[in-house]
GROMACS .gro file of C-alpha atoms in nm:
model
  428
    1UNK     CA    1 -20.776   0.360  15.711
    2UNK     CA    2 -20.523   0.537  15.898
    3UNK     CA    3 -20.531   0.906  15.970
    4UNK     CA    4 -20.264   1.177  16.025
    5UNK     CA    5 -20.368   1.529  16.143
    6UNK     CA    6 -20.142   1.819  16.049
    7UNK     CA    7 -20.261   2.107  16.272
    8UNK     CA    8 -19.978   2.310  16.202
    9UNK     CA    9 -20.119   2.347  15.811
   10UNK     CA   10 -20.489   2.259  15.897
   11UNK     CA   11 -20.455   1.938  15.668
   12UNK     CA   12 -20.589   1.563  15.736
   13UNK     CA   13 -20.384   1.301  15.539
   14UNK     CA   14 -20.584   0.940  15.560
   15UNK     CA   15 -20.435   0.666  15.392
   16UNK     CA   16 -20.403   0.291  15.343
   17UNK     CA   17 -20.229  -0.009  15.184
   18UNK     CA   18 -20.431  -0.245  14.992
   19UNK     CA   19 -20.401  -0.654  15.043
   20UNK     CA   20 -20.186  -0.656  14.743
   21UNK     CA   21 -19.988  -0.343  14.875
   22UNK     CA   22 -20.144  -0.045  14.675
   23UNK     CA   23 -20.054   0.273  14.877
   24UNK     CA   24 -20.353   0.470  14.875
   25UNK     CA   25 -20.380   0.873  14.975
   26UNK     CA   26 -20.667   1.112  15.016
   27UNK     CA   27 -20.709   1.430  15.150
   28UNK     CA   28 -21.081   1.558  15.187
   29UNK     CA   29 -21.116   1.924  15.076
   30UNK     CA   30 -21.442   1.965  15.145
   31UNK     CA   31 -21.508   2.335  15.042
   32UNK     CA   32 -21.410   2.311  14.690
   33UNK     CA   33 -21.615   2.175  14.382
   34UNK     CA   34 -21.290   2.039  14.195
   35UNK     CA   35 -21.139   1.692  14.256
   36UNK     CA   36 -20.807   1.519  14.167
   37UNK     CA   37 -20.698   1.193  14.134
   38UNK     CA   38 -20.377   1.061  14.016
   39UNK     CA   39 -20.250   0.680  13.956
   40UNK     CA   40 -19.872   0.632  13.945
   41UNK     CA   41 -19.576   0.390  13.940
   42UNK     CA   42 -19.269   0.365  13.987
   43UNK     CA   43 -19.127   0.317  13.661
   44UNK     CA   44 -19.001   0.587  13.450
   45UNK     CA   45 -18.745   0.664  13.126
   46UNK     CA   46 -18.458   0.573  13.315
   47UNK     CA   47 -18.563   0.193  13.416
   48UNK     CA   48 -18.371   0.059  13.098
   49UNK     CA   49 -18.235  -0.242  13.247
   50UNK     CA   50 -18.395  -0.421  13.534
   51UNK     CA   51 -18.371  -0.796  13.699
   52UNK     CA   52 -18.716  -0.997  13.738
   53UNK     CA   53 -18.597  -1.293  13.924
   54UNK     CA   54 -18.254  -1.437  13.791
   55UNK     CA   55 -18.301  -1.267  13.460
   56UNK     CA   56 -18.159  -0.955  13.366
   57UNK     CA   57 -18.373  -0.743  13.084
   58UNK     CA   58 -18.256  -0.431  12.909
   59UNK     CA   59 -18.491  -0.273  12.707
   60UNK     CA   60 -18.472   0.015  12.438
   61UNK     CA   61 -18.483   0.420  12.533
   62UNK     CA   62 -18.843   0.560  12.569
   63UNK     CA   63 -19.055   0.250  12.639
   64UNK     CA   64 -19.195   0.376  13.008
   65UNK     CA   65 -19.303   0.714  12.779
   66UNK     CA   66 -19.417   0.475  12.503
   67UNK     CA   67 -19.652   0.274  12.765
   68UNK     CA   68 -19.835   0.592  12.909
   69UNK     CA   69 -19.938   0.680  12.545
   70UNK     CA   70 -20.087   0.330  12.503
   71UNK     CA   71 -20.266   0.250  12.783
   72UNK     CA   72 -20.528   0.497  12.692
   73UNK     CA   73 -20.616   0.274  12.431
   74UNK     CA   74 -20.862   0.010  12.534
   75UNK     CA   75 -21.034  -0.341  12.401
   76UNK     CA   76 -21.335  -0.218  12.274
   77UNK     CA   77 -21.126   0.029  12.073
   78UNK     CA   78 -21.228   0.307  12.292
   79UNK     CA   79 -20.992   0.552  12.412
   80UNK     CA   80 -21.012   0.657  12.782
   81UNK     CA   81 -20.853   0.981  12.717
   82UNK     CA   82 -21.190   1.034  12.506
   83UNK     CA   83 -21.411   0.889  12.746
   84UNK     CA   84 -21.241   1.077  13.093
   85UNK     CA   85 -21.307   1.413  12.868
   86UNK     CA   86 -21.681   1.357  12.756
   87UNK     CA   87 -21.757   1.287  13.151
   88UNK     CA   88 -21.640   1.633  13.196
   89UNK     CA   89 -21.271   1.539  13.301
   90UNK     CA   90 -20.929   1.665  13.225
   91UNK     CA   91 -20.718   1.394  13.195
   92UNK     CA   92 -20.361   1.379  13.145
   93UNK     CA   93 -20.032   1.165  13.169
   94UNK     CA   94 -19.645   1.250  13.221
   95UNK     CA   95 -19.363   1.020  13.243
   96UNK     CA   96 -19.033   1.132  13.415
   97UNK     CA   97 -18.711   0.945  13.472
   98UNK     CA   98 -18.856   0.800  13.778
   99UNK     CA   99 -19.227   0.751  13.736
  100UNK     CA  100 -19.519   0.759  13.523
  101UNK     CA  101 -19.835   0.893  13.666
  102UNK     CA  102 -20.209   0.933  13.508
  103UNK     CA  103 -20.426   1.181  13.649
  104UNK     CA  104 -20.737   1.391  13.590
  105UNK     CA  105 -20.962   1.681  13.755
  106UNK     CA  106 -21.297   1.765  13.757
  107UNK     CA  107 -21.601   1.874  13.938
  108UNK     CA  108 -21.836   1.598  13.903
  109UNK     CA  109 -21.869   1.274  13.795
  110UNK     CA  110 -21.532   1.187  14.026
  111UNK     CA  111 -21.687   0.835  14.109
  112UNK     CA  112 -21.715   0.772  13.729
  113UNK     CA  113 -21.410   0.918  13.621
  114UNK     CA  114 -21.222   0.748  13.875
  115UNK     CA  115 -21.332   0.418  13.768
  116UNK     CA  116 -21.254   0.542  13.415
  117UNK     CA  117 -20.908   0.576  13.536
  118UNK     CA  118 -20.809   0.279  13.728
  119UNK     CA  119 -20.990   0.100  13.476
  120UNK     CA  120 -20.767   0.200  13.171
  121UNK     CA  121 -20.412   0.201  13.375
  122UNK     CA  122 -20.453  -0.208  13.465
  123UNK     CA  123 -20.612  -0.276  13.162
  124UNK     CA  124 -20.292  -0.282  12.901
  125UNK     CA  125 -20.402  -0.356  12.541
  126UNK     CA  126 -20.141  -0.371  12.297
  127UNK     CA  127 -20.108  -0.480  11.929
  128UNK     CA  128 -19.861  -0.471  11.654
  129UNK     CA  129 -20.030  -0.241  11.451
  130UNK     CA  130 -20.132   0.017  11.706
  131UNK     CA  131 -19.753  -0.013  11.825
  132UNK     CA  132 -19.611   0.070  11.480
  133UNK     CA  133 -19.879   0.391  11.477
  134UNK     CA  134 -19.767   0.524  11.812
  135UNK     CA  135 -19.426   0.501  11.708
  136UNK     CA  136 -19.492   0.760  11.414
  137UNK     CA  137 -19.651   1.018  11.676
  138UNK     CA  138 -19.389   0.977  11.961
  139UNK     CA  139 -19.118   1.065  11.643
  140UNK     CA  140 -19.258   1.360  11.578
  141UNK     CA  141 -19.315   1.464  11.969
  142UNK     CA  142 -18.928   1.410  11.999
  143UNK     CA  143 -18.866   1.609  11.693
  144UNK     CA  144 -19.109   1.879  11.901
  145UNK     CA  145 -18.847   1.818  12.223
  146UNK     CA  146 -18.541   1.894  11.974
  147UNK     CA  147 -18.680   2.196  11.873
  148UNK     CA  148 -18.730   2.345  12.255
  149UNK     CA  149 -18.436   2.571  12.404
  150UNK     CA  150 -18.523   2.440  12.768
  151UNK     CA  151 -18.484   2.095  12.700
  152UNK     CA  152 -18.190   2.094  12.469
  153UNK     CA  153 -18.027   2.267  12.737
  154UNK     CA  154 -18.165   2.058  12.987
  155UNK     CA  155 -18.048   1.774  12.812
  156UNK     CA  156 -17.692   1.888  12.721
  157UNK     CA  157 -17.633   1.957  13.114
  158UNK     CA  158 -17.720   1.626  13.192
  159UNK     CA  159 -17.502   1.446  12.976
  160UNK     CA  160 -17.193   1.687  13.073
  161UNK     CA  161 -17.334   1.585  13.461
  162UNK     CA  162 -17.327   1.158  13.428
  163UNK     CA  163 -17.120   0.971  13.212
  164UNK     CA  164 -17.350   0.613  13.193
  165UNK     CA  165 -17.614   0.660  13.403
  166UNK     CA  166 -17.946   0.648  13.189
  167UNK     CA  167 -18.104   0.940  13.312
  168UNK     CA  168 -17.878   1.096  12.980
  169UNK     CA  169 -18.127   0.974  12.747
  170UNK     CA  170 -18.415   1.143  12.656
  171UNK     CA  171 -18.701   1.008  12.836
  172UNK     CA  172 -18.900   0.981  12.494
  173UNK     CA  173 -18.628   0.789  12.351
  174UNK     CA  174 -18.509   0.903  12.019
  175UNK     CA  175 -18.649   0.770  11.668
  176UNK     CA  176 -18.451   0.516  11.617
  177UNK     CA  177 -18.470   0.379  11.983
  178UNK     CA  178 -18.868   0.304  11.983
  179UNK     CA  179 -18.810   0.196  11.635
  180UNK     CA  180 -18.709  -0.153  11.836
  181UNK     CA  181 -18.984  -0.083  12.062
  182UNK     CA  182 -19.248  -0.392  11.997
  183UNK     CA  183 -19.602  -0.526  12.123
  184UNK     CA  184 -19.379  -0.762  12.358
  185UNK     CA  185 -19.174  -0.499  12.501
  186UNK     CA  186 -19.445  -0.341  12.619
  187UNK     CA  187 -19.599  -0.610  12.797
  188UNK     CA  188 -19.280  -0.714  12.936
  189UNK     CA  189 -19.260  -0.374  13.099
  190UNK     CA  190 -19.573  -0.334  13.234
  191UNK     CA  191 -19.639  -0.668  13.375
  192UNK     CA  192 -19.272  -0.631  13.547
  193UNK     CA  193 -19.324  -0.276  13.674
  194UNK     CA  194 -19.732  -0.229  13.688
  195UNK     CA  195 -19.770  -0.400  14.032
  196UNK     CA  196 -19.955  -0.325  14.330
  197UNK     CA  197 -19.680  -0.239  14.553
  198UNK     CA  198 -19.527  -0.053  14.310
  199UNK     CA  199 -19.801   0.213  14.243
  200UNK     CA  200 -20.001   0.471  14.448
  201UNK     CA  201 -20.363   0.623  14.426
  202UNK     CA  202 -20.376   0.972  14.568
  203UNK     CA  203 -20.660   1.214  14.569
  204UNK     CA  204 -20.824   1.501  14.646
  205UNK     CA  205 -21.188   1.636  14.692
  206UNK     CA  206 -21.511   1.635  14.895
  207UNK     CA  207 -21.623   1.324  14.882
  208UNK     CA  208 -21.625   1.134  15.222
  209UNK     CA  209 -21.281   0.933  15.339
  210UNK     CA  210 -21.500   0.626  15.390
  211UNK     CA  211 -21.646   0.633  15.054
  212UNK     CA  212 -21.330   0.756  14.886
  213UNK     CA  213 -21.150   0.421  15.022
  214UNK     CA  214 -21.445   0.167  14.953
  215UNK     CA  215 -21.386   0.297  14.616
  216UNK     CA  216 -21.041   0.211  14.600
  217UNK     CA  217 -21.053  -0.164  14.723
  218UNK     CA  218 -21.334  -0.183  14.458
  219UNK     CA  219 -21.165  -0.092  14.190
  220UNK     CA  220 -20.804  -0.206  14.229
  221UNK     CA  221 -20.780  -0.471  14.510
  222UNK     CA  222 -20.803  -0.751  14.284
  223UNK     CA  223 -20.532  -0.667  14.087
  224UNK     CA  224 -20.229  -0.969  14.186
  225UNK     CA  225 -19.892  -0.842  14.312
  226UNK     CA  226 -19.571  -0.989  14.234
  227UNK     CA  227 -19.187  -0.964  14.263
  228UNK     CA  228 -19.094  -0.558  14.173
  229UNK     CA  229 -18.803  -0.554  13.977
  230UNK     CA  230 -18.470  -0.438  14.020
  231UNK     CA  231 -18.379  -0.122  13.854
  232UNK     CA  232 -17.973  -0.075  13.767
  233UNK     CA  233 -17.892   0.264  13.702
  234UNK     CA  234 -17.529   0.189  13.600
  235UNK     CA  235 -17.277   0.478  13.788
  236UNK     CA  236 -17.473   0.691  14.013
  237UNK     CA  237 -17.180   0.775  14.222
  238UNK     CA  238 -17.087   1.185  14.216
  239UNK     CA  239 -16.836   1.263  13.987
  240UNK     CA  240 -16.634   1.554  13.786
  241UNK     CA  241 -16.841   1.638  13.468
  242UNK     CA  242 -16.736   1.481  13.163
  243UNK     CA  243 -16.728   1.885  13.023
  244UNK     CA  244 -16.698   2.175  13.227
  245UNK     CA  245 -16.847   2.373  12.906
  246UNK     CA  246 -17.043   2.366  12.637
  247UNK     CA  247 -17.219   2.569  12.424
  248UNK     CA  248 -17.473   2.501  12.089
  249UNK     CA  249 -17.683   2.737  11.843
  250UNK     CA  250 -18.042   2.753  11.807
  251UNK     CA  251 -18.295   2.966  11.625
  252UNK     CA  252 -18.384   3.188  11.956
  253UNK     CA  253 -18.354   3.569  12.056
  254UNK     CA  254 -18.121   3.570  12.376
  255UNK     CA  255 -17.846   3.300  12.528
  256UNK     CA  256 -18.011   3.094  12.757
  257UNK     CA  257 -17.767   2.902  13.020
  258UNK     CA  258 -17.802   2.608  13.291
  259UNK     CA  259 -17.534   2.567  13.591
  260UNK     CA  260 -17.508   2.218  13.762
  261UNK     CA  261 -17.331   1.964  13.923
  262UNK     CA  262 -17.477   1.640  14.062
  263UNK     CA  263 -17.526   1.573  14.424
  264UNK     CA  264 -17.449   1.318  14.691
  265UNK     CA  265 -17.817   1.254  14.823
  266UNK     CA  266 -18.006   0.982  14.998
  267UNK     CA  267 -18.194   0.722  14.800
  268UNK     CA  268 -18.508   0.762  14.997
  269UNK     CA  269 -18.697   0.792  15.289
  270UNK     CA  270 -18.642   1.072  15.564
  271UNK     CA  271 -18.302   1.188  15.479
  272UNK     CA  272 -18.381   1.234  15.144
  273UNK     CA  273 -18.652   1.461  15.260
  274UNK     CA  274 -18.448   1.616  15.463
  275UNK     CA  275 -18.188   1.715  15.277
  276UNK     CA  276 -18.367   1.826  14.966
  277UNK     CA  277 -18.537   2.107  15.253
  278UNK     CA  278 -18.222   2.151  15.335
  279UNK     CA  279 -18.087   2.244  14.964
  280UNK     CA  280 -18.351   2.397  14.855
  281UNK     CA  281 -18.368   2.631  15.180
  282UNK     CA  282 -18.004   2.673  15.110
  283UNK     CA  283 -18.038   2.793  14.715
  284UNK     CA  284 -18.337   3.037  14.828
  285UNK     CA  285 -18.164   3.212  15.065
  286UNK     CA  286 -17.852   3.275  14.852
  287UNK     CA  287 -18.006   3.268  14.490
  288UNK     CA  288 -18.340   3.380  14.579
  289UNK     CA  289 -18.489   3.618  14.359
  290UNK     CA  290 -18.531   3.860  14.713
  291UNK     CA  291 -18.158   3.792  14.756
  292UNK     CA  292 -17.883   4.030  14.713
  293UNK     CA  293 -17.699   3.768  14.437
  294UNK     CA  294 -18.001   3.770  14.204
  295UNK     CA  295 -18.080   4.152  14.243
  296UNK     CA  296 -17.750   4.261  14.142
  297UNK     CA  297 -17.692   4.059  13.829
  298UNK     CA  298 -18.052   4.178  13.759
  299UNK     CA  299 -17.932   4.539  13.788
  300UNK     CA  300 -17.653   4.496  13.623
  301UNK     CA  301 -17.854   4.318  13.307
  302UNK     CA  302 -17.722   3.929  13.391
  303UNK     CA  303 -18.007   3.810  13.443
  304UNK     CA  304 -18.412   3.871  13.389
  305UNK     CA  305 -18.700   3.750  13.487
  306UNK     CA  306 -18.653   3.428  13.327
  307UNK     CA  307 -18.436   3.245  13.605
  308UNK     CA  308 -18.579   3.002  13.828
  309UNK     CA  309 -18.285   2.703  14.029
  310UNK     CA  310 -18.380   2.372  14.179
  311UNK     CA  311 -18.254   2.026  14.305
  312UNK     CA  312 -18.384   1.745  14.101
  313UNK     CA  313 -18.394   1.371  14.274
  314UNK     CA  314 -18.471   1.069  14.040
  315UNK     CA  315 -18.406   0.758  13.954
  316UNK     CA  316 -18.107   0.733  14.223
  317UNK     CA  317 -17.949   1.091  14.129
  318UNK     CA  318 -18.007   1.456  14.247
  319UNK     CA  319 -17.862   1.724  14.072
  320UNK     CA  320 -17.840   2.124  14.128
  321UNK     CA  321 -17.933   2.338  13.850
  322UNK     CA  322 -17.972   2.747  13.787
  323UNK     CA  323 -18.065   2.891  13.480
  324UNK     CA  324 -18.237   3.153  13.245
  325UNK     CA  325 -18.143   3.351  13.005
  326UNK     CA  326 -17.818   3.639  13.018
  327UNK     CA  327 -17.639   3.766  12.768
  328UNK     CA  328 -17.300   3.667  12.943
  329UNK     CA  329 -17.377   3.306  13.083
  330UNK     CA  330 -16.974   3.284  13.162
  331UNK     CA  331 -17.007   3.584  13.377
  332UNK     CA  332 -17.319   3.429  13.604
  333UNK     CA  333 -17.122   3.119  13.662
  334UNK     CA  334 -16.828   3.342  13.807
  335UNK     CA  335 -17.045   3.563  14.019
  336UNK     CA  336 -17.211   3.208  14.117
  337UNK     CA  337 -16.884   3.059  14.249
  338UNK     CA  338 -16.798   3.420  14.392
  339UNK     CA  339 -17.071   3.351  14.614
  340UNK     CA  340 -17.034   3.013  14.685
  341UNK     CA  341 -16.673   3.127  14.802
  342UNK     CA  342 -16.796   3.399  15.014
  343UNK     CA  343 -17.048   3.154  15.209
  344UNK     CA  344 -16.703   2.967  15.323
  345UNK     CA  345 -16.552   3.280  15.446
  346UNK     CA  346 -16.876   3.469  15.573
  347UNK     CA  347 -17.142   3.237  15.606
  348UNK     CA  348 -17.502   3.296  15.481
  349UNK     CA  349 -17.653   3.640  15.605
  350UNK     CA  350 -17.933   3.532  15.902
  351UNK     CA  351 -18.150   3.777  15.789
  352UNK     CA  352 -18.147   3.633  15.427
  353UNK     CA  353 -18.210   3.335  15.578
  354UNK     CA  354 -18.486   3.372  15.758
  355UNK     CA  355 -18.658   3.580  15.488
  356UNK     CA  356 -18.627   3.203  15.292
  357UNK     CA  357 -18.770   3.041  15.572
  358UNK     CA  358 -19.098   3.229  15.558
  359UNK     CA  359 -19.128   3.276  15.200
  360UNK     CA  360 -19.045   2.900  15.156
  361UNK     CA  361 -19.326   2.790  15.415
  362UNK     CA  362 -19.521   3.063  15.243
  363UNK     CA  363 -19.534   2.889  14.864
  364UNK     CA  364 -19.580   2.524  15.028
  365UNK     CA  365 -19.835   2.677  15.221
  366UNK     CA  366 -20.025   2.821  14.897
  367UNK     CA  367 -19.906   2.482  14.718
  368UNK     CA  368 -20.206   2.284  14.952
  369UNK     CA  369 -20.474   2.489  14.736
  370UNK     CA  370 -20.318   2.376  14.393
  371UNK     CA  371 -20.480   1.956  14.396
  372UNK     CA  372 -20.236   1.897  14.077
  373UNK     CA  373 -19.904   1.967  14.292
  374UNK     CA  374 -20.040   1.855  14.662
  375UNK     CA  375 -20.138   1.501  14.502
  376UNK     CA  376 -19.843   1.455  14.288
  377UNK     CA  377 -19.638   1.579  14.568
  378UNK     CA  378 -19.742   1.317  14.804
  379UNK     CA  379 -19.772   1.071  14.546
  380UNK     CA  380 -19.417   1.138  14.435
  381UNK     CA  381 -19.321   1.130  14.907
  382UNK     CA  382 -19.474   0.799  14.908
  383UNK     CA  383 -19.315   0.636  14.646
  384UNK     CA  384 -18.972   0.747  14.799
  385UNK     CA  385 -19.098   0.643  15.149
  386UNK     CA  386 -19.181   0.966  15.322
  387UNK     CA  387 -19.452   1.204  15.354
  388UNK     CA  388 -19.472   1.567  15.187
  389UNK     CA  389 -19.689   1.715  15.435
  390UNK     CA  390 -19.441   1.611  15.706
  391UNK     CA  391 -19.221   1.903  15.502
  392UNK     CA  392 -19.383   2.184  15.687
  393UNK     CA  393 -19.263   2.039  16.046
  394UNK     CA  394 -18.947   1.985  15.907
  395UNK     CA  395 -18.849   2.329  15.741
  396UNK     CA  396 -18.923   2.489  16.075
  397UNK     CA  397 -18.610   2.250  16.223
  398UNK     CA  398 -18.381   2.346  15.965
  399UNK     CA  399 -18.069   2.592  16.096
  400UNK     CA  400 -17.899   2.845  15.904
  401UNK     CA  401 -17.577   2.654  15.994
  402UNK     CA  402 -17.732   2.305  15.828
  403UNK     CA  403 -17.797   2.554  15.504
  404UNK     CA  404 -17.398   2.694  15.476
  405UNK     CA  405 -17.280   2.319  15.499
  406UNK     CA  406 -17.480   2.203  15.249
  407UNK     CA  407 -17.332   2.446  15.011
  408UNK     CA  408 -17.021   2.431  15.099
  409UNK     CA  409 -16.976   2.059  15.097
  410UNK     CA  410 -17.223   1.967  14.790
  411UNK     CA  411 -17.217   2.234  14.534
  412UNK     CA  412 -16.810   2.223  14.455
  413UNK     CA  413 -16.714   2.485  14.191
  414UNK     CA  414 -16.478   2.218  14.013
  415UNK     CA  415 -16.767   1.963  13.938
  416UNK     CA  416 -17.002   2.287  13.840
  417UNK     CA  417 -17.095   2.249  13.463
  418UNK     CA  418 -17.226   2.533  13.198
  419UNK     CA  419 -17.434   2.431  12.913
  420UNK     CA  420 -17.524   2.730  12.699
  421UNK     CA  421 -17.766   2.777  12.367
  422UNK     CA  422 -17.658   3.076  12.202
  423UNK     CA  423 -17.897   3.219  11.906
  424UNK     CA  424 -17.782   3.144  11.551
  425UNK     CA  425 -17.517   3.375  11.408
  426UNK     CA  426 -17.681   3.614  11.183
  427UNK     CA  427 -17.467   3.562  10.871
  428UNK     CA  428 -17.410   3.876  10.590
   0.00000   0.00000   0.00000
């Protein structure tokens, strides 16, 4: 068991690897009742064609999603879902493009539901009939997805943003995509991705380090490791946007509008930490929502409260996005390269940027007390080879100057894309 003190945020990280390479995490947080424990790998919706050994497998849309629905189901017939929320758990699931994580809280019975957990997630169980049942319920979820403004946005932005790379399809898959989806395929899939070294255990609660990590060799270092496979992406080199605009109707009450472009980022490791701190440090202090850019457009009626930007890194791409809702999405963009523009010429206003600074350490800072987002942000760091607590160090490093170049050299206003819902016209 190793251990890493952060004094700086009054945190103790302890850690190991497992025989078969199992990264495990724990923080001890030993004044609160609730604990949190999360299993991932990394395998997610846009793994859709991957080499295991000399043979190259490409598999249909949505089966990483269609795996963390079944592996609730067990043997016996039981469902662990069921039996994590009868021991006074709440369990859940998520699958992104880049991973697939199962995780629960409670405030007792951790030991139990913890064997619970690993217990269903290296336990897959799958038959033809219970395949062609799931594939009923993940049609209508998608259905759900087609329905919601965010994501059809969301989605339309993305597939303006990469031309082939498979982070364009839905990670859900569409109906007719895990329609081909079979008992095989997902054994295929989970005995090439659900490895050892491919997965992390990271938790946090009271419970003693010691006993925390005797629990963890228990329960998972039998499991056998093998050869992780090799994901291919396709193009994941930064491009122009196959549309610079594009705009759809939907049955909602105000336009709602995403900006993007994708990035030139690291793969992993350090450098992709630092330069998402970077970004991120860079798009607070210019589109902050204490920032002169977002204040005026909000004065002026632009924008509302429903706005919110970010850098997304996964699956080999990072993209920029800002978005709400304004009733003259056209208008934001220009103001948006207005201000990129003026960052060339002026540079970004010190003051502005130190008010980021703080605020930014400020919400990581409160983001320790939250177990959901501390454990699936270092379980997310250590899949990607670095460590999020290490963040807090690093954001004090960062320079204003680092900030304007990232802006200027990354977020272009030729490869910037707009991809705009607009309510349904009201017809007479």
């Amino acid at each position: 068991m190793n251990i890493r003190k952060f004094d700086n945020i009054g945190e103790t990280l302890y850690t190991d690897t497992l025989d078969n390479g199992l990264r495990v995490l724990y923080v001890r947080k030993p004044d609160f009742r609730m604990s949190y424990a999360v299993i991932a790998v990394k395998y997610g919706g846009a793994y859709r064609r991957f080499l295991v050994g000399d043979k190259w497998h490409d598999t249909p849309a949505g089966v990483a999603h269609f795996l963390e629905h079944k592996l609730f189901d067990m043997p016996d017939g039981s469902d662990a879902l069921t039996a994590l929320s009868e021991n006074g758990a709440s369990p859940n699931a998520f699958t992104s493009c880049g991973m697939t994580a199962y995780h629960f809280d409670c405030t007792e019975s951790f030991e139990k539901n913890l064997k619970t957990l690993a217990g269903f997630v290296t336990t897959p169980y799958f038959t033809p009939d219970s395949v062609a049942k799931e594939q009923g319920i993940i049609a209508q979820e998608i259905g759900m997805f087609d329905d919601r403004p965010s994501f059809v946005v969301y989605n339309r932005l993305i597939r303006m943003l990469y031309a082939k790379h498979p982070i364009r399809d839905q990670v859900a898959g569409t109906v007719s995509s895990i329609a081909e989806i079979t008992d095989k395929t997902l054994y295929d899939c989970y005995n090439a991705f659900y490895r050892p070294s491919n997965m992390v255990l990271c938790a946090a609660g009271s419970i003693e380090p010691e006993r925390f990590f005797f629990l963890a060799h228990e329960l998972l270092n039998s499991l056998p490791d093998g050869e992780i496979p090799q994901p291919d992406f396709g193009e994941t080199g930064v491009s122009a946007p196959l549309e610079t605009y594009h705009e759809e109707r939907m049955e909602l009450s105000a336009p709602q509008f995403l900006i993007g472009c994708a990035l030139d980022f690291p793969l992993s490791g350090k450098a992709l930490q630092r330069r998402m701190i970077v970004g991120m440090l860079a798009l607070r202090t210019l589109f902050g929502t204490s920032g002169d850019f977002y204040n005026r457009l909000y004065g002026e009626g632009l924008l509302n409260r429903d706005y919110d930007y970010e850098i997304d890194c996964t699956a080999g791409t990072a993209t920029f996005m800002l978005g709400g809702e304004s009733p003259d999405p056209k208008r934001v963009l220009k103001e948006l390269c207005d201000a990129l523009s003026e960052v060339k010429v002026k540079g970004l206003s010190p003051n502005a940027f130190e008010r980021a600074k703080k605020a930014s350490f400020g919400a990581r800072l409160r983001g320790l007390e939250d177990f959901d987002n501390l454990c699936i942000a270092l379980t997310e760091s250590a899949l990607s080879d670095y460590c999020s607590l290490d963040s807090f160090s690093l954001l004090s490093e960062i320079t204003v100057g680092e900030c304007e170049e990232f802006l200027i050299q990354n977020i272009d206003p030729d490869r910037l894309a707009l991809s705009v819902l607009l309510p349904n016209e009201v017809t007479k």
